[in-house]
Coordinates of C-alpha atoms and ligand atoms in Angstrom, one line a residue:
X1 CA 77.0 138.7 139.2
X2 CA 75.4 142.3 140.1
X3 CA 77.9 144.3 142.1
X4 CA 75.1 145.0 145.0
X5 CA 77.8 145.6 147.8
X6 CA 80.3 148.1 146.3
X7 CA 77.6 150.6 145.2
X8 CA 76.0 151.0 148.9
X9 CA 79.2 151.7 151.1
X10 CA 81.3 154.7 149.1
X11 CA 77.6 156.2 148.6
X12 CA 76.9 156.2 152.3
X13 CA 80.8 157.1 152.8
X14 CA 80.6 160.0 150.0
X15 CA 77.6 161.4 152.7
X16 CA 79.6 160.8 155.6
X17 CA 82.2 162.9 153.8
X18 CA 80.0 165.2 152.4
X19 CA 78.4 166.2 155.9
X20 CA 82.1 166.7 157.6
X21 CA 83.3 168.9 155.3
X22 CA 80.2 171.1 155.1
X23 CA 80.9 170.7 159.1
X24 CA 84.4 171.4 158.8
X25 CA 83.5 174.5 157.0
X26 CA 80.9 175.5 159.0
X27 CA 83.0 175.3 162.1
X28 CA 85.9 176.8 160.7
X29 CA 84.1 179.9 159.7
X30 CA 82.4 180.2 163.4
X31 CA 86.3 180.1 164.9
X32 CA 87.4 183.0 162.8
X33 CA 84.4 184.9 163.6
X34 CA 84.3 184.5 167.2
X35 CA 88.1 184.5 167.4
X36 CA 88.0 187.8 165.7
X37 CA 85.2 189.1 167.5
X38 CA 87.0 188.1 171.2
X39 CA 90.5 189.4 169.6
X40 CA 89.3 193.0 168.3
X41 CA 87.5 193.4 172.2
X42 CA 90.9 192.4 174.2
X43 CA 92.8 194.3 171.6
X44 CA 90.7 197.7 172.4
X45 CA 90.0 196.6 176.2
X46 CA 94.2 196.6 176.4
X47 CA 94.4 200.2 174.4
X48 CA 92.2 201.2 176.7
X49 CA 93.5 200.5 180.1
X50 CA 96.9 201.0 178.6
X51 CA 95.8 204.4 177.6
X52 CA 93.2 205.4 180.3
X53 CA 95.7 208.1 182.1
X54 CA 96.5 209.9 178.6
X55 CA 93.6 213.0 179.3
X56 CA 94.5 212.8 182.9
X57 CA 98.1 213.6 181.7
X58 CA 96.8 216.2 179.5
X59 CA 95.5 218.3 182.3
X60 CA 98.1 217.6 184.2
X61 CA 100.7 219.0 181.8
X62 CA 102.9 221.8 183.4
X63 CA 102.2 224.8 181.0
X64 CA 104.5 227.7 181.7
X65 CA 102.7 230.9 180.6
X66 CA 99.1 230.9 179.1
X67 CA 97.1 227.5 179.8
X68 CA 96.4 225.7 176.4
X69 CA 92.9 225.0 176.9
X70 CA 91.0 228.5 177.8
X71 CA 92.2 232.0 178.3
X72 CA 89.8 234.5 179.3
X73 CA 87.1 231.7 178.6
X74 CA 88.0 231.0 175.0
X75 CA 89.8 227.9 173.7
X76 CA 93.7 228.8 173.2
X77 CA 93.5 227.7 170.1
X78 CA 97.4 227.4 169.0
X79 CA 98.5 226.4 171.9
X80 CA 96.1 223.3 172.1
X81 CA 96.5 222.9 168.7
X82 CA 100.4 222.4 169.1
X83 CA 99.7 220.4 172.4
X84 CA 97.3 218.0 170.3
X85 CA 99.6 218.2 167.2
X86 CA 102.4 216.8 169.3
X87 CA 100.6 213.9 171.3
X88 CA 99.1 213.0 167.8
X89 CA 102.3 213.0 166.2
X90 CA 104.2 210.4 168.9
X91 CA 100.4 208.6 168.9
X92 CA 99.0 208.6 165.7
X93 CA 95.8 206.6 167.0
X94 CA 94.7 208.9 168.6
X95 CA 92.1 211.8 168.5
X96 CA 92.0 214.6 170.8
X97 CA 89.0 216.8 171.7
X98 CA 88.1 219.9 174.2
X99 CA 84.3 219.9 175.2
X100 CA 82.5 222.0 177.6
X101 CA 80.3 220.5 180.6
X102 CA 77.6 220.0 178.3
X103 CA 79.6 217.5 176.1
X104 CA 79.8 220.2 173.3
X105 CA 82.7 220.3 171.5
X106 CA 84.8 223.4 171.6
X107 CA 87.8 222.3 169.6
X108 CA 90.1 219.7 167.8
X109 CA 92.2 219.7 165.4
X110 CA 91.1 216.6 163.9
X111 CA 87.8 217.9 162.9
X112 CA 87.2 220.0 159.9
X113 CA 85.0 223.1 160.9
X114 CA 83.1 222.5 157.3
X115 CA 82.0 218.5 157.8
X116 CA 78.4 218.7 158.6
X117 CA 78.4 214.9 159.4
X118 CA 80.6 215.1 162.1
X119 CA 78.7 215.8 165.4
X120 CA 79.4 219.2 167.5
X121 CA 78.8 217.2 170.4
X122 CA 79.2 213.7 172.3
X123 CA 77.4 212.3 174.9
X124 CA 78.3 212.3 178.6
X125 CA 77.2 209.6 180.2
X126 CA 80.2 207.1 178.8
X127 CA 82.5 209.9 179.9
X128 CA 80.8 210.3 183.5
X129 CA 81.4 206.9 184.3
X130 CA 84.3 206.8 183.2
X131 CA 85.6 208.8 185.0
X132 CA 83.9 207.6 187.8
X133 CA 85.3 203.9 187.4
X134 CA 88.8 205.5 186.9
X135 CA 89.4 204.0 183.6
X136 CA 89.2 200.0 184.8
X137 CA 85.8 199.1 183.4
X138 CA 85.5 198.6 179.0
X139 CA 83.6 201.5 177.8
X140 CA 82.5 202.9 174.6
X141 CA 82.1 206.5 173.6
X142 CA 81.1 208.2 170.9
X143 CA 83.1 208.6 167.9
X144 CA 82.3 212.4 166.4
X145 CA 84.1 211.4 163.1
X146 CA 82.1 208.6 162.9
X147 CA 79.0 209.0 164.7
X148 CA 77.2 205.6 163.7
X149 CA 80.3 204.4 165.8
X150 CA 81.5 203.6 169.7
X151 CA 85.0 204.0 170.5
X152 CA 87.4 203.6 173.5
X153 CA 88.7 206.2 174.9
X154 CA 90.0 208.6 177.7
X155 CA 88.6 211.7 179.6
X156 CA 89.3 213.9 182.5
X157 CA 87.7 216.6 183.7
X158 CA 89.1 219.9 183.9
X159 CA 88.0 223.2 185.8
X160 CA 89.8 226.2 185.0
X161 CA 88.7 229.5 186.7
X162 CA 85.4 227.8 187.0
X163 CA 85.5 226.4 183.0
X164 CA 84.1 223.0 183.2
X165 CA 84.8 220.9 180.5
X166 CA 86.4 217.4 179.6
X167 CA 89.9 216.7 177.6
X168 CA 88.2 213.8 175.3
X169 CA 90.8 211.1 173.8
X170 CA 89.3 209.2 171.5
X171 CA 92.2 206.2 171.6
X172 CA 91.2 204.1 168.3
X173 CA 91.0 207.2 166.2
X174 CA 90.7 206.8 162.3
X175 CA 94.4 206.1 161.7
X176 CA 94.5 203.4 164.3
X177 CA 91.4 202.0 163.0
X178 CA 93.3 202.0 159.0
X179 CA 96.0 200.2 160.9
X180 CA 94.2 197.7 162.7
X181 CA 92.2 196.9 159.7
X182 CA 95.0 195.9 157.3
X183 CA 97.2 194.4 160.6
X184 CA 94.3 191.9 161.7
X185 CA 93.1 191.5 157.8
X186 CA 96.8 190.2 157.4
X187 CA 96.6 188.7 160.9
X188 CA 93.1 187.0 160.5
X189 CA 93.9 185.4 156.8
X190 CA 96.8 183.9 158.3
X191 CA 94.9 182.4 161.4
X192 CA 91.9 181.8 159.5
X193 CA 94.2 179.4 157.0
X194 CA 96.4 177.8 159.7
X195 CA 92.8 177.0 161.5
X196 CA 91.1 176.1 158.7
X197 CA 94.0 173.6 157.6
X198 CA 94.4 172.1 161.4
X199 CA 91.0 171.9 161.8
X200 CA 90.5 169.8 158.3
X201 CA 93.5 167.8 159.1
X202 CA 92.2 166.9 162.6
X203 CA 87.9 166.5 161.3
X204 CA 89.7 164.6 158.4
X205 CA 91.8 161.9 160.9
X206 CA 88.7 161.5 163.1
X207 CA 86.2 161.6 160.4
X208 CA 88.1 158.4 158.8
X209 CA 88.2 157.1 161.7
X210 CA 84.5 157.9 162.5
X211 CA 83.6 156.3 159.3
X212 CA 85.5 153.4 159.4
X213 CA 83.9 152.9 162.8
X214 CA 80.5 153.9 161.6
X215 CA 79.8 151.0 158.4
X216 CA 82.1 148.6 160.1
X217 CA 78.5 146.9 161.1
X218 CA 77.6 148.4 157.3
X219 CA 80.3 145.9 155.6
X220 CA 79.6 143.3 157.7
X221 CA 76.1 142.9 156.5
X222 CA 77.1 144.2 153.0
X223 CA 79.4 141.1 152.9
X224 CA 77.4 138.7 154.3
X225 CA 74.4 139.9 152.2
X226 CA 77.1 139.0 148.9
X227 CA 78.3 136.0 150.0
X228 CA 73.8 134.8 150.4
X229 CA 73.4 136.6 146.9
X230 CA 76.2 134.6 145.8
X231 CA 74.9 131.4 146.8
X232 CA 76.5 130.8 150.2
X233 CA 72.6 129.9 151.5
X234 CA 74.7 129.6 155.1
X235 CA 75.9 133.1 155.7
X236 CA 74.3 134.8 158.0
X237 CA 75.2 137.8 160.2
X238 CA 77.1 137.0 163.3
X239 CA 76.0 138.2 166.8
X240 CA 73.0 140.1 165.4
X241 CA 71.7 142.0 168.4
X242 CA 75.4 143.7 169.1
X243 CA 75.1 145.2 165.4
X244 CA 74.4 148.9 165.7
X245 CA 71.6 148.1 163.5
X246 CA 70.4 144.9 164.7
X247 CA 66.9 145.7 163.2
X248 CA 68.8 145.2 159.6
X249 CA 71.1 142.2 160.4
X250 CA 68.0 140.5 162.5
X251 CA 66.0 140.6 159.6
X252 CA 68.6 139.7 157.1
X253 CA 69.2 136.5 159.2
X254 CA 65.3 136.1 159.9
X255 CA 64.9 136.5 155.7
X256 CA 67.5 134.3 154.6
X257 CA 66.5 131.2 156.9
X258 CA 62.8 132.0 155.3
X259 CA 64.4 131.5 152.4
X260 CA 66.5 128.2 152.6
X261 CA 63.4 126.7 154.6
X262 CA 61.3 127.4 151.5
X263 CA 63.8 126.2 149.1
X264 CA 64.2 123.3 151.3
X265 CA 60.1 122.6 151.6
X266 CA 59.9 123.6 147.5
X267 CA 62.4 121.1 147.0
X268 CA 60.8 118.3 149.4
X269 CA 57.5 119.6 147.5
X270 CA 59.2 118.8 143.7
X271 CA 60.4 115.5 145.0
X272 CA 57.5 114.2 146.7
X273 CA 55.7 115.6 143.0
X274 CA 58.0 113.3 140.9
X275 CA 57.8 110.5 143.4
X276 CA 54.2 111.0 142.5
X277 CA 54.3 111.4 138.4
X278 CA 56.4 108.2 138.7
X279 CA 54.3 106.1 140.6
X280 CA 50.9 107.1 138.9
X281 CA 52.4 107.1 135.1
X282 CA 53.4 103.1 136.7
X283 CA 49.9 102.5 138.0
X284 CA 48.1 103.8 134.6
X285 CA 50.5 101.3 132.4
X286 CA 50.0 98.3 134.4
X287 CA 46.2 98.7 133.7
X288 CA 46.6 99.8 130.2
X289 CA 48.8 97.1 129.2
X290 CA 46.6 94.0 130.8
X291 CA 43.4 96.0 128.7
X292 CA 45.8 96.4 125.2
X293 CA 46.5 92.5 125.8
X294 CA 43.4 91.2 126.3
X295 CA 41.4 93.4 123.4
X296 CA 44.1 92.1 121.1
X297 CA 43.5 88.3 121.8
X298 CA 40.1 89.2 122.2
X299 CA 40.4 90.5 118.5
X300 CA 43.0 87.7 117.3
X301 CA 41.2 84.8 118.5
X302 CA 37.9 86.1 118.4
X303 CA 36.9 83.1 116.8
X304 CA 37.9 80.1 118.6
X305 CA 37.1 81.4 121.8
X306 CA 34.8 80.0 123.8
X307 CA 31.6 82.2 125.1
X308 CA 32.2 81.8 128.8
X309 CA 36.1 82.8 127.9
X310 CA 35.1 86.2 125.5
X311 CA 32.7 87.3 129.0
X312 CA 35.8 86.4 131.3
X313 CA 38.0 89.0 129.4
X314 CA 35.6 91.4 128.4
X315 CA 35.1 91.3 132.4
X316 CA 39.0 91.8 133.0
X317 CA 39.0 94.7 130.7
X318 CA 35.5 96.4 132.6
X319 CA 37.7 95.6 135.9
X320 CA 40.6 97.4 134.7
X321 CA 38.9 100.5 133.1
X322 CA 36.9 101.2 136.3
X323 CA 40.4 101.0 138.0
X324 CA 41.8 103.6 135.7
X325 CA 38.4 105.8 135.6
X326 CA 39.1 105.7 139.8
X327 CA 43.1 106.3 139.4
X328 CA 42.2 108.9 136.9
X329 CA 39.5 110.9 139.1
X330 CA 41.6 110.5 142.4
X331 CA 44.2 112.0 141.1
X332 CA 42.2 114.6 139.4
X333 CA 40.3 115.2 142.9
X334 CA 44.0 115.3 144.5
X335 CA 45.6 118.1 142.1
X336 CA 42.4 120.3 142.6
X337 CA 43.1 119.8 146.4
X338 CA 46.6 120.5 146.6
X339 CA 46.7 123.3 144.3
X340 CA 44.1 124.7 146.7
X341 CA 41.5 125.4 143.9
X342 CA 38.7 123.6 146.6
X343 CA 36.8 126.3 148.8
X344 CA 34.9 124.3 151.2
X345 CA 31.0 125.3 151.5
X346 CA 30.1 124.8 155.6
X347 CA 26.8 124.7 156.4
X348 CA 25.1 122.3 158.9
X349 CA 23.8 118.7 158.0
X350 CA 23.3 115.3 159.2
X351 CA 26.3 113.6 160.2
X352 CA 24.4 110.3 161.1
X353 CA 22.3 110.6 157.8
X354 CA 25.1 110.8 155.8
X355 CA 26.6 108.2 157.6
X356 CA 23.6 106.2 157.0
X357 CA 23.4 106.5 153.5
X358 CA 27.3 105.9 153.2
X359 CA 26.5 102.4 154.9
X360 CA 23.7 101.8 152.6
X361 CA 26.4 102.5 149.4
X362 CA 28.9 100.0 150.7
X363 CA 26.6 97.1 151.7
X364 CA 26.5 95.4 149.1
X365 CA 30.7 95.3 148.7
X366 CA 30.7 94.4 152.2
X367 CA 28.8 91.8 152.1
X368 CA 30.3 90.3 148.2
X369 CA 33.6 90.3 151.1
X370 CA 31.3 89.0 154.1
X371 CA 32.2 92.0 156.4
X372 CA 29.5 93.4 159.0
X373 CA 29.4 97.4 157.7
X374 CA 27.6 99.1 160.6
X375 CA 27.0 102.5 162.3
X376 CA 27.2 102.3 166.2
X377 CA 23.8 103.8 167.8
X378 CA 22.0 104.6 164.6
X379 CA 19.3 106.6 166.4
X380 CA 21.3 109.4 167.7
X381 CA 20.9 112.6 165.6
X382 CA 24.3 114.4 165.1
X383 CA 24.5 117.5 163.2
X384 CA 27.7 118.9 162.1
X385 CA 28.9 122.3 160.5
X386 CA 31.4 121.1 157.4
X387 CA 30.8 120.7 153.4
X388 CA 29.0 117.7 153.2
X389 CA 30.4 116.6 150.2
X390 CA 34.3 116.7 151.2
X391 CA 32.9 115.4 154.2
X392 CA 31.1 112.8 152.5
X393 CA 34.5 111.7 150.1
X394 CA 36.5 111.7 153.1
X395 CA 34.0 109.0 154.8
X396 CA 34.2 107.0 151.5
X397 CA 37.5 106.9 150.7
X398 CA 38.0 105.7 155.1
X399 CA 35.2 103.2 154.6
X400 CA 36.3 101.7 151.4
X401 CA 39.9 101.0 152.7
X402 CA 38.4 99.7 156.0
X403 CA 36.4 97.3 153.9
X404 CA 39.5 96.9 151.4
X405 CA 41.9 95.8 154.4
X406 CA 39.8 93.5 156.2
X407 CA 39.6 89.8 156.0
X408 CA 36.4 88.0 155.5
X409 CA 34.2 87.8 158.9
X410 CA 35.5 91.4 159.7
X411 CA 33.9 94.1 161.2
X412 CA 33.6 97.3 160.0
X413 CA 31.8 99.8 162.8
X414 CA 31.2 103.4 161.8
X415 CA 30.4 105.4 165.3
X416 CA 29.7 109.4 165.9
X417 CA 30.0 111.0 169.3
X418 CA 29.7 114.0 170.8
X419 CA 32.1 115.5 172.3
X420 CA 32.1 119.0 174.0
X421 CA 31.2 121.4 170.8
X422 CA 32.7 118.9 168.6
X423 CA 31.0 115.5 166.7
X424 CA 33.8 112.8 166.8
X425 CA 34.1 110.7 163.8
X426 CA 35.3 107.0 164.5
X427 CA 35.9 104.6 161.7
X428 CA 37.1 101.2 163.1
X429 CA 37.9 97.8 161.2
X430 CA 38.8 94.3 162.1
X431 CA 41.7 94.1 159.3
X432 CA 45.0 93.9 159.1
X433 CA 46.3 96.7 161.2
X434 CA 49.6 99.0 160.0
X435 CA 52.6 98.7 161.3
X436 CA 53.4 101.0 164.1
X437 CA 56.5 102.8 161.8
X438 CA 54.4 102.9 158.7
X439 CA 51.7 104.9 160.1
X440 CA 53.6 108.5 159.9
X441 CA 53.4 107.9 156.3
X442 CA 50.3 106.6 155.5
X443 CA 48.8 110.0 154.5
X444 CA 51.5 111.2 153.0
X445 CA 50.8 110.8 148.9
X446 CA 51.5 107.7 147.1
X447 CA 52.6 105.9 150.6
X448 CA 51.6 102.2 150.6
X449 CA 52.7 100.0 152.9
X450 CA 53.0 96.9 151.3
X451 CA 53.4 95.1 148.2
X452 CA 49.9 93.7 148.2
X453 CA 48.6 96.9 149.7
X454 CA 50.0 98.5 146.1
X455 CA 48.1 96.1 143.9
X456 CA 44.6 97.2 145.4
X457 CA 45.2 100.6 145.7
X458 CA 46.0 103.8 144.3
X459 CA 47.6 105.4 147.3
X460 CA 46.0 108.2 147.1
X461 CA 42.6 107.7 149.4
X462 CA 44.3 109.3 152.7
X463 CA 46.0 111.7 150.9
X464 CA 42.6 113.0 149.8
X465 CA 41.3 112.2 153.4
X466 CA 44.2 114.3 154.8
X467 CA 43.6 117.6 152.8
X468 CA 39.7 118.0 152.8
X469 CA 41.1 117.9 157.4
X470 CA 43.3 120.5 156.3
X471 CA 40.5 122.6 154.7
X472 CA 38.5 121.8 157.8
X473 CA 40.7 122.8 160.1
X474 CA 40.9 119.5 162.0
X475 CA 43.2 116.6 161.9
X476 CA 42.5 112.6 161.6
X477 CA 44.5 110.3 163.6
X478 CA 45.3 106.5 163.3
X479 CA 45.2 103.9 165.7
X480 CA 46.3 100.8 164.8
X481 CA 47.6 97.3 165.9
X482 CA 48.7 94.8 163.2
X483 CA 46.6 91.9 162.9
X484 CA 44.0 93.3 165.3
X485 CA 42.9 95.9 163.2
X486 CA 42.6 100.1 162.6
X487 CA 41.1 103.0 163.9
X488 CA 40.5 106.4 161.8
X489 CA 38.9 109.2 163.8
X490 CA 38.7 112.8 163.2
X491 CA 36.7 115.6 165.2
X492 CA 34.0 118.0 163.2
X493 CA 32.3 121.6 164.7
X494 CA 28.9 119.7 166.0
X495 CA 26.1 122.1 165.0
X496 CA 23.9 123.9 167.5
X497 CA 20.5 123.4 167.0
X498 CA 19.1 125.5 170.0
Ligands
ADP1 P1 45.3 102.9 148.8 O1 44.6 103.4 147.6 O2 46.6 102.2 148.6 O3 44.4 102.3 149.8 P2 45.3 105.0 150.7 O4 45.9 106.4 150.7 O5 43.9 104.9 150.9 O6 45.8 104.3 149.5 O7 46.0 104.3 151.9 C1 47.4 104.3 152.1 C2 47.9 103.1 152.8 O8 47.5 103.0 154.1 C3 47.3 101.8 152.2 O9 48.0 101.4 151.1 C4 47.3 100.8 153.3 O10 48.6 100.2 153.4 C5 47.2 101.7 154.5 N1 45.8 101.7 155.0 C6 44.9 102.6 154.9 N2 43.7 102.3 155.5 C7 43.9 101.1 156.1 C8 43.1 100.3 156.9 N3 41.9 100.6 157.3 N4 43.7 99.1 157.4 C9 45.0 98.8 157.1 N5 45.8 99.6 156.3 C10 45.3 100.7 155.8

């Protein structure tokens, strides 16, 4: 047995996993980065506000002789430089700078007179507002170590003897930044880890859960789809239409009752074939065996029998080879039928013609059996859109059994009438009737319904009858009374002459 219903779940599960963890990933990634972005903002916004008074402070400083930041209109350049030496020293994050109104930078200790990257100057307008907003609102300044770079940081202006100028703090100087770096490197691997881990562990729980939720329909069908391959023919798929995919399990349950009702009408088919091998392989030794006895006295006593005795049995053995020559062809004429190798040519003819020269045929056996054989208002014309000759076997094989089941001083009436865009086809006898449960069958092949019925027939006349309908699209019914007699009709397309 092919394993057809491990394969498809782990594959479809090995996705399923596939996807999560490439989501897992995904999302894990996005959470440091944002986290980090977020954490670096607060973490300067807080240095920030924290720090916001430090320039203020600056010019606020009591000096006791020479101010640090301009004598006589020049920058006191050890005494600022000790000033900044010693805030730098107790903060080293920070970066302090002397700059004139214009944002021009007249001193620091920081920068090195001989770096032509660094700028000589920043720009005001963070500054301005600033200063403006008091130091509450996040702002940026420029960085003139680093001028591709926006800092936070603190100013306050300062006039002194009408010297404008700024005290600019930049608070996440170079060092700060070294520090910060390795601290939230450290910070960040550890976070990142412990995020990535929780966030697997959780995406893990709910994506087994998720899954399991997901092909529960999945192994549902998968099993049920074994247990048909297996050979269970009544497994189907419970409750269909609540199946996330109902389209699947609908036509699953739609394909497998396809199935068993083929396997049901292929087996009815193969019965109904043997029924038929049996009966017919009967019918042609019963024949064969009455012609092999009566060529073999025929041959034994050839010479002390009498004349009229040698016609008598070669007669019986003409009787019996027409009857297999007929078994022979109907069942000949049946296979090519039922295999559906007979395409029927339509074209329009003369029903009552036909009909005519059908009558003509069987007059002479009807009257050998002293039965009337007529057609019911001969001078109507009917014209009818079929193939004439199915058309024409079907008629024979109906008049031949009418004439075959009726006693002597029957009636056989053969009438046409038309009805609405149709020519109805009415074969009715005086005979023996069928039994009212028998007549279901009667077309079925190899269906007698007597004993004597057997003898005289080969069983296969309506079963003929019944497939060149078939081919016609049309049906022939039966109406029948034991005793009283039978009634074949059957409808054909009348043809339009006009
Ligand atoms: P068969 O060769 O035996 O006549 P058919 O297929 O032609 O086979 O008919 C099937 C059976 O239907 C017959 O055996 C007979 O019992 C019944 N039958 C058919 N036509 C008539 C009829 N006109 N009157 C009475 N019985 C009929």
């Amino acid at each position: 047995m092919k394993n057809t219903g491990k394969t498809l779940t782990p594959k479809l599960v090995k996705k399923l996993w596939g996807a999560f963890i490439l989501l897992v990933i995904l999302m894990g990634a996005s959470y440091i980065g944002i986290t980090s972005y977020f954490a670096n903002m607060h973490n300067q916004e807080t240095a920030q506000r924290l720090d916001a008074e430090v320039a203020n402070h600056v010019i606020s400083e009591k000096f006791t002789g020479a101010s640090p930041f301009l004598e006589d209109g020049s920058v006191n350049k050890p005494l600022f430089g000790d000033l900044m030496h010693d805030m730098m020293a107790v903060n080293r994050g920070i970066e302090v700078y002397l700059l004139d109104n214009e944002g021009t930078i007249l001193y620091s200790v920081v920068l090195d007179p001989n770096d032509s990257d660094a700028t000589k100057s920043v720009s005001l307008a963070p500054i301005t507002s600033f200063i403006a907003d008091k130091g509450e609102k996040f702002i940026l300044g420029d960085d003139p170590r680093n001028p591709e770079e926006q800092k936070i940081f603190s100013a306050a202006p300062y006039d002194i003897d009408g010297h404008k100028g700024y005290i600019y703090i930049i608070l996440a100087g170079k060092k700060f930044q070294e520090v910060s770096n390795t601290l939230l490197g450290q910070y960040f691997a550890k976070l990142g880890l412990g995020a990535f881990l929780l966030t697997m562990l959780f995406s893990a729980l709910i994506g087994l859960l998720a899954i399991w939720f997901l092909t529960k329909n999945l192994r549902v069908i998968t099993g049920t789809v074994r247990r048909f391959h297996e050979g269970d023919l009544t497994a189907r798929i419970e409750n269909p239409e609540k199946s996330d995919i109902s389209i699947f399990a609908n036509s699953f349950n739609d394909m497998a009752e396809s199935i068993v009702g083929n396997m049901d009408k292929m087996q009815s088919v193969d019965l109904l074939r043997r029924e038929l091998i049996a009966n017919v392989s009967h019918d042609l030794r019963t024949p064969l065996a009455i012609l092999k006895g009566y060529i073999e006295t025929l041959q034994i006593k050839r010479d002390t029998l009498s004349e009229q005795e040698k016609e008598e049995y070669l007669q019986i053995t003409h009787d019996n080879v027409d009857k297999l020559s007929k078994l022979i062809n109907q069942l000949f004429e049946y296979s090519k039928l039922e295999a559906e190798q007979v395409v029927p040519v339509k074209e329009p003819f003369s029903i009552t013609e036909l009909s005519h020269d059908l009558i003509a045929k069987f007059k002479v056996l009807a009257e050998k059996k002293q039965i009337v054989l007529e057609l019911d208002k001969p001078q109507e014309n009917n014209m009818v859109y079929a193939d004439v000759s199915l058309v024409e076997r079907a008629l024979q094989n109906l008049i031949e059994n009418a004439i075959k089941y009726t006693e002597p001083k029957g009636k056989v009436t053969l009438s046409l009438q038309k009805k609405g865009k149709n020519i109805e086809i009415n074969i009715t006898d005086t005979g023996t009737g069928i039994p009212v449960n028998e007549q279901p069958f009667i077309f079925d092949r190899y269906k007698q319904v007597n004993e004597s019925a057997k003898k005289q027939g080969s069983g296969l006349g309506l079963a003929i009858v019944k497939k060149i309908m078939e081919l016609h699209d049309t049906t022939i019914t039966v109406l029948s009374k034991p005793a009283k007699g039978s009634s074949f009709i059957f409808n054909l397309p009348a043809y339009q002459t006009s």
